[in-house]
């Protein structure tokens, strides 16, 4: 009798564990199915507008010697037009050991050596040879290895903001802005939809010009990152990736994007550290024949500053 009771208990234990494993399997399957359906929903919402002119690029990405994942971010509104210069150039760095994120903006008028093309503004490298030549240019001038690239069409930015934040993103607009951005913004704290937020980060028709624009871009990215890290936004992540995917030309796969994006969104008050190239006091405003108004930099000083920023 004792042996029969013992066997019966073992059988009930096996049944209980089998039920738990089955439940976990069904739960994981349901999450995976939900994520895929949300992703496809986002893609379907955007792909007609975004896929038509997507170009294919060769990119000889290199791993970073310090173990970072460095991504070349390029903002463009050319929608696939050839020989267009990069409107925005950034390096997004992810440290998998510390799960930290850093963002470096390279001002587009920075005067550098472009391999095989002489000296010019750094944003000309994209027009001359796409993301690969821009990668080579950053490597030669600043000694930073870039593993991935992402070219983001501005229409994708607008759709992402509108999907993630139906009520808009809260911004303190510091002055009236209208020239060259397609919208009119009045000063004051307000919630901006995607179109108006894009206008805000692109405005540069004032005394500080591109310096103010770069600062606004970094501030908005940090603010959006904080607002993303919420219970309401995290379940939307698969759909948000789907919404943006047709407007992004990248050599990253969806799994990598979700992995790094989930780390950012799953922690409250995520601090994204930022810097700007050239750093303060390391450049001169000059006018160069054939290039126009440029920022002539102290290459050694900026290279050292960038390495210190990324590795600390």
Short mmCIF file of C-alpha atoms in Angstrom, two decimals:
data_model
loop_
_atom_site.label_atom_id
_atom_site.label_comp_id
_atom_site.label_asym_id
_atom_site.label_seq_id
_atom_site.Cartn_x
_atom_site.Cartn_y
_atom_site.Cartn_z
CA UNK A 1 0.00 0.00 0.00
CA UNK A 2 2.83 2.40 0.93
CA UNK A 3 4.51 1.71 -2.40
CA UNK A 4 1.28 2.38 -4.30
CA UNK A 5 0.75 5.71 -2.47
CA UNK A 6 4.36 6.71 -3.25
CA UNK A 7 3.92 5.93 -6.93
CA UNK A 8 0.62 7.82 -6.98
CA UNK A 9 2.29 10.92 -5.49
CA UNK A 10 5.11 10.73 -8.06
CA UNK A 11 2.54 10.44 -10.83
CA UNK A 12 0.62 13.49 -9.56
CA UNK A 13 3.90 15.43 -9.33
CA UNK A 14 4.75 14.53 -12.93
CA UNK A 15 1.28 15.63 -14.06
CA UNK A 16 1.63 18.90 -12.14
CA UNK A 17 5.00 19.71 -13.72
CA UNK A 18 3.69 18.74 -17.14
CA UNK A 19 0.81 21.16 -16.69
CA UNK A 20 3.20 23.95 -15.67
CA UNK A 21 5.46 23.34 -18.68
CA UNK A 22 2.44 23.28 -20.98
CA UNK A 23 1.16 26.53 -19.51
CA UNK A 24 4.57 28.18 -19.95
CA UNK A 25 4.79 26.91 -23.52
CA UNK A 26 1.36 28.29 -24.35
CA UNK A 27 2.19 31.61 -22.66
CA UNK A 28 5.46 32.01 -24.60
CA UNK A 29 3.70 31.03 -27.81
CA UNK A 30 0.94 33.56 -27.20
CA UNK A 31 3.46 36.35 -26.52
CA UNK A 32 5.44 35.44 -29.65
CA UNK A 33 2.27 35.36 -31.75
CA UNK A 34 1.06 38.66 -30.33
CA UNK A 35 4.45 40.29 -30.97
CA UNK A 36 4.55 39.04 -34.53
CA UNK A 37 1.00 40.17 -35.25
CA UNK A 38 1.76 43.61 -33.79
CA UNK A 39 4.94 43.84 -35.83
CA UNK A 40 3.14 42.90 -39.04
CA UNK A 41 0.37 45.36 -38.23
CA UNK A 42 2.92 48.13 -37.93
CA UNK A 43 4.62 47.12 -41.17
CA UNK A 44 1.32 46.98 -43.04
CA UNK A 45 0.45 50.46 -41.79
CA UNK A 46 3.65 51.93 -43.23
CA UNK A 47 5.11 49.78 -45.99
CA UNK A 48 3.25 51.32 -48.92
CA UNK A 49 4.73 54.71 -48.15
CA UNK A 50 8.19 53.61 -47.12
CA UNK A 51 9.42 50.72 -49.24
CA UNK A 52 9.15 52.12 -52.73
CA UNK A 53 12.56 53.81 -53.00
CA UNK A 54 14.66 51.84 -50.52
CA UNK A 55 18.20 51.40 -51.82
CA UNK A 56 20.60 48.56 -51.09
CA UNK A 57 23.98 49.54 -49.68
CA UNK A 58 27.23 47.70 -49.12
CA UNK A 59 28.51 48.27 -45.59
CA UNK A 60 31.74 46.75 -44.33
CA UNK A 61 30.94 47.08 -40.64
CA UNK A 62 33.63 46.49 -38.03
CA UNK A 63 33.36 45.34 -34.43
CA UNK A 64 34.48 47.82 -31.80
CA UNK A 65 37.73 46.97 -30.00
CA UNK A 66 36.15 47.90 -26.65
CA UNK A 67 33.17 45.56 -27.04
CA UNK A 68 30.64 48.30 -27.78
CA UNK A 69 27.93 48.08 -30.40
CA UNK A 70 28.27 51.25 -32.48
CA UNK A 71 25.54 52.18 -34.94
CA UNK A 72 25.82 54.90 -37.56
CA UNK A 73 22.52 56.79 -37.57
CA UNK A 74 21.73 58.89 -40.62
CA UNK A 75 18.69 61.13 -40.87
CA UNK A 76 17.45 61.82 -44.38
CA UNK A 77 14.39 63.22 -46.10
CA UNK A 78 15.57 62.31 -49.60
CA UNK A 79 13.39 59.17 -49.75
CA UNK A 80 15.89 57.21 -51.75
CA UNK A 81 17.15 59.98 -54.03
CA UNK A 82 20.73 59.45 -55.14
CA UNK A 83 23.57 61.82 -54.21
CA UNK A 84 21.71 63.35 -51.26
CA UNK A 85 23.72 64.59 -48.30
CA UNK A 86 23.01 63.36 -44.79
CA UNK A 87 20.86 65.81 -42.85
CA UNK A 88 21.71 64.27 -39.47
CA UNK A 89 24.74 62.16 -38.49
CA UNK A 90 24.90 60.38 -35.13
CA UNK A 91 26.71 57.47 -33.50
CA UNK A 92 24.55 55.41 -31.16
CA UNK A 93 26.64 53.27 -28.80
CA UNK A 94 25.34 50.39 -26.69
CA UNK A 95 27.48 48.81 -23.97
CA UNK A 96 26.13 45.28 -23.34
CA UNK A 97 28.14 44.90 -20.10
CA UNK A 98 26.65 47.95 -18.40
CA UNK A 99 23.47 48.15 -20.52
CA UNK A 100 24.23 51.82 -21.06
CA UNK A 101 23.48 54.01 -24.08
CA UNK A 102 25.42 56.94 -25.49
CA UNK A 103 24.69 59.22 -28.41
CA UNK A 104 27.18 61.34 -30.32
CA UNK A 105 26.09 63.96 -32.85
CA UNK A 106 28.58 64.89 -35.57
CA UNK A 107 27.78 68.30 -37.01
CA UNK A 108 27.27 68.03 -40.73
CA UNK A 109 29.53 71.00 -41.57
CA UNK A 110 32.54 69.38 -39.86
CA UNK A 111 35.44 69.70 -42.32
CA UNK A 112 37.23 66.36 -42.64
CA UNK A 113 39.26 64.19 -44.97
CA UNK A 114 36.98 61.93 -47.02
CA UNK A 115 38.90 58.86 -48.25
CA UNK A 116 39.52 59.16 -51.99
CA UNK A 117 37.79 62.54 -52.27
CA UNK A 118 39.92 65.07 -50.41
CA UNK A 119 38.58 67.42 -47.75
CA UNK A 120 34.92 68.38 -47.52
CA UNK A 121 32.00 68.62 -45.13
CA UNK A 122 31.42 65.27 -43.48
CA UNK A 123 27.85 65.01 -44.76
CA UNK A 124 29.20 65.01 -48.33
CA UNK A 125 30.63 61.53 -47.68
CA UNK A 126 27.12 60.07 -47.70
CA UNK A 127 26.35 61.68 -51.06
CA UNK A 128 29.64 60.48 -52.54
CA UNK A 129 29.58 56.89 -51.32
CA UNK A 130 26.62 56.11 -49.08
CA UNK A 131 26.91 54.82 -45.51
CA UNK A 132 30.08 52.84 -46.29
CA UNK A 133 32.10 55.92 -47.26
CA UNK A 134 30.68 57.78 -44.27
CA UNK A 135 31.81 54.86 -42.08
CA UNK A 136 35.30 55.04 -43.55
CA UNK A 137 35.39 58.81 -43.05
CA UNK A 138 34.46 58.52 -39.36
CA UNK A 139 37.00 55.74 -38.87
CA UNK A 140 39.82 57.72 -40.52
CA UNK A 141 39.13 60.98 -38.72
CA UNK A 142 37.90 59.80 -35.30
CA UNK A 143 39.11 56.17 -35.05
CA UNK A 144 35.66 54.79 -34.20
CA UNK A 145 34.58 51.41 -35.62
CA UNK A 146 30.96 51.18 -36.73
CA UNK A 147 29.27 47.79 -36.94
CA UNK A 148 25.83 48.78 -38.18
CA UNK A 149 24.11 51.60 -40.00
CA UNK A 150 20.53 52.86 -40.03
CA UNK A 151 19.23 55.46 -42.46
CA UNK A 152 15.96 56.82 -41.09
CA UNK A 153 13.57 58.62 -43.42
CA UNK A 154 11.95 61.54 -41.61
CA UNK A 155 8.49 60.28 -42.53
CA UNK A 156 9.26 57.22 -40.40
CA UNK A 157 10.08 59.48 -37.45
CA UNK A 158 6.71 61.21 -37.82
CA UNK A 159 4.80 57.92 -37.94
CA UNK A 160 6.72 56.47 -34.99
CA UNK A 161 5.97 59.45 -32.76
CA UNK A 162 2.28 59.48 -33.73
CA UNK A 163 1.93 55.75 -33.06
CA UNK A 164 3.85 55.74 -29.76
CA UNK A 165 2.44 58.99 -28.38
CA UNK A 166 -1.11 59.63 -29.61
CA UNK A 167 -1.30 62.70 -27.36
CA UNK A 168 2.07 64.04 -28.52
CA UNK A 169 5.46 64.55 -26.86
CA UNK A 170 5.76 67.32 -24.28
CA UNK A 171 8.34 69.91 -25.33
CA UNK A 172 9.21 73.40 -24.10
CA UNK A 173 9.54 75.33 -27.37
CA UNK A 174 12.00 78.12 -26.61
CA UNK A 175 11.07 80.53 -29.42
CA UNK A 176 8.80 80.98 -32.41
CA UNK A 177 9.91 78.68 -35.22
CA UNK A 178 8.62 78.47 -38.78
CA UNK A 179 11.26 79.12 -41.43
CA UNK A 180 12.32 76.02 -43.36
CA UNK A 181 10.41 73.44 -41.29
CA UNK A 182 6.97 73.33 -42.91
CA UNK A 183 5.09 74.14 -39.69
CA UNK A 184 4.76 77.07 -37.28
CA UNK A 185 5.64 76.60 -33.62
CA UNK A 186 4.84 79.12 -30.90
CA UNK A 187 6.93 79.33 -27.72
CA UNK A 188 5.88 77.53 -24.56
CA UNK A 189 5.36 74.07 -23.08
CA UNK A 190 3.13 71.99 -25.36
CA UNK A 191 2.55 68.52 -26.76
CA UNK A 192 3.79 68.10 -30.32
CA UNK A 193 2.67 65.45 -32.79
CA UNK A 194 5.17 63.82 -35.15
CA UNK A 195 5.06 66.49 -37.85
CA UNK A 196 5.52 69.40 -35.44
CA UNK A 197 8.18 67.56 -33.41
CA UNK A 198 10.12 66.93 -36.61
CA UNK A 199 9.92 70.63 -37.41
CA UNK A 200 11.21 71.43 -33.93
CA UNK A 201 14.31 69.23 -34.22
CA UNK A 202 15.09 70.46 -37.75
CA UNK A 203 14.85 74.20 -37.13
CA UNK A 204 18.17 76.07 -37.53
CA UNK A 205 17.24 79.49 -38.89
CA UNK A 206 18.44 81.50 -35.91
CA UNK A 207 21.67 82.90 -34.44
CA UNK A 208 22.93 79.54 -33.15
CA UNK A 209 22.06 77.69 -36.36
CA UNK A 210 23.09 74.04 -36.48
CA UNK A 211 24.45 74.09 -32.91
CA UNK A 212 20.96 74.74 -31.56
CA UNK A 213 19.48 72.13 -33.89
CA UNK A 214 21.88 69.43 -32.66
CA UNK A 215 21.12 70.30 -29.03
CA UNK A 216 17.37 70.08 -29.67
CA UNK A 217 17.77 66.73 -31.42
CA UNK A 218 19.66 65.26 -28.48
CA UNK A 219 17.22 66.66 -25.92
CA UNK A 220 14.22 65.28 -27.80
CA UNK A 221 15.82 61.83 -28.15
CA UNK A 222 16.49 61.73 -24.41
CA UNK A 223 12.97 62.89 -23.60
CA UNK A 224 11.38 60.41 -25.99
CA UNK A 225 13.56 57.67 -24.49
CA UNK A 226 12.28 58.49 -21.01
CA UNK A 227 8.67 58.56 -22.17
CA UNK A 228 9.12 55.27 -24.00
CA UNK A 229 10.10 53.56 -20.73
CA UNK A 230 6.56 53.08 -19.51
CA UNK A 231 4.17 50.19 -19.02
CA UNK A 232 1.90 51.72 -21.65
CA UNK A 233 4.62 51.91 -24.32
CA UNK A 234 6.55 48.66 -23.80
CA UNK A 235 3.78 46.33 -25.13
CA UNK A 236 3.71 48.50 -28.26
CA UNK A 237 7.38 47.79 -29.04
CA UNK A 238 6.81 45.12 -31.73
CA UNK A 239 4.28 47.33 -33.54
CA UNK A 240 6.52 50.39 -33.22
CA UNK A 241 9.37 48.48 -34.82
CA UNK A 242 6.96 47.42 -37.55
CA UNK A 243 5.79 50.99 -38.13
CA UNK A 244 9.38 52.22 -38.45
CA UNK A 245 10.83 49.29 -40.43
CA UNK A 246 9.67 50.37 -43.92
CA UNK A 247 11.24 53.78 -43.37
CA UNK A 248 14.59 52.48 -42.13
CA UNK A 249 17.37 51.23 -44.38
CA UNK A 250 19.63 49.18 -42.12
CA UNK A 251 21.89 46.14 -41.94
CA UNK A 252 20.57 45.30 -38.47
CA UNK A 253 18.09 42.48 -38.15
CA UNK A 254 14.83 42.85 -36.25
CA UNK A 255 16.05 40.66 -33.39
CA UNK A 256 19.01 42.96 -32.69
CA UNK A 257 16.78 46.03 -32.78
CA UNK A 258 14.27 44.49 -30.37
CA UNK A 259 17.03 43.29 -28.03
CA UNK A 260 18.67 46.70 -27.69
CA UNK A 261 15.37 48.57 -27.78
CA UNK A 262 13.85 46.41 -25.06
CA UNK A 263 16.80 47.13 -22.78
CA UNK A 264 16.23 50.85 -23.22
CA UNK A 265 12.47 50.77 -22.78
CA UNK A 266 12.31 48.35 -19.86
CA UNK A 267 14.10 50.61 -17.37
CA UNK A 268 12.60 53.76 -15.90
CA UNK A 269 14.50 57.03 -16.13
CA UNK A 270 17.00 55.62 -18.58
CA UNK A 271 19.84 58.14 -18.91
CA UNK A 272 21.16 58.52 -22.46
CA UNK A 273 24.50 60.32 -22.31
CA UNK A 274 25.19 62.69 -25.20
CA UNK A 275 28.06 64.62 -26.73
CA UNK A 276 28.73 66.73 -29.81
CA UNK A 277 31.53 66.69 -32.35
CA UNK A 278 33.30 69.07 -32.59
CA UNK A 279 33.65 69.66 -28.87
CA UNK A 280 33.64 73.18 -27.49
CA UNK A 281 36.82 75.17 -28.18
CA UNK A 282 38.16 72.69 -30.76
CA UNK A 283 37.06 74.31 -34.01
CA UNK A 284 36.96 77.47 -36.09
CA UNK A 285 34.29 78.77 -38.43
CA UNK A 286 35.80 79.24 -41.88
CA UNK A 287 34.69 79.56 -45.48
CA UNK A 288 36.38 77.22 -47.94
CA UNK A 289 36.16 77.45 -51.72
CA UNK A 290 33.98 74.66 -53.08
CA UNK A 291 32.62 73.71 -49.65
CA UNK A 292 31.23 76.97 -48.27
CA UNK A 293 30.94 77.62 -44.53
CA UNK A 294 32.66 74.83 -42.60
CA UNK A 295 33.88 73.90 -39.12
CA UNK A 296 37.65 73.38 -39.24
CA UNK A 297 38.45 71.12 -36.29
CA UNK A 298 41.37 70.05 -34.17
CA UNK A 299 41.19 66.39 -35.17
CA UNK A 300 43.40 65.08 -32.36
CA UNK A 301 41.41 66.85 -29.65
CA UNK A 302 38.06 65.62 -30.99
CA UNK A 303 39.32 62.08 -31.52
CA UNK A 304 40.55 61.86 -27.93
CA UNK A 305 37.36 63.41 -26.55
CA UNK A 306 35.17 60.95 -28.43
CA UNK A 307 37.20 57.92 -27.32
CA UNK A 308 37.05 59.05 -23.70
CA UNK A 309 33.29 59.62 -23.91
CA UNK A 310 32.55 56.21 -25.44
CA UNK A 311 34.80 54.13 -23.18
CA UNK A 312 34.12 55.66 -19.76
#
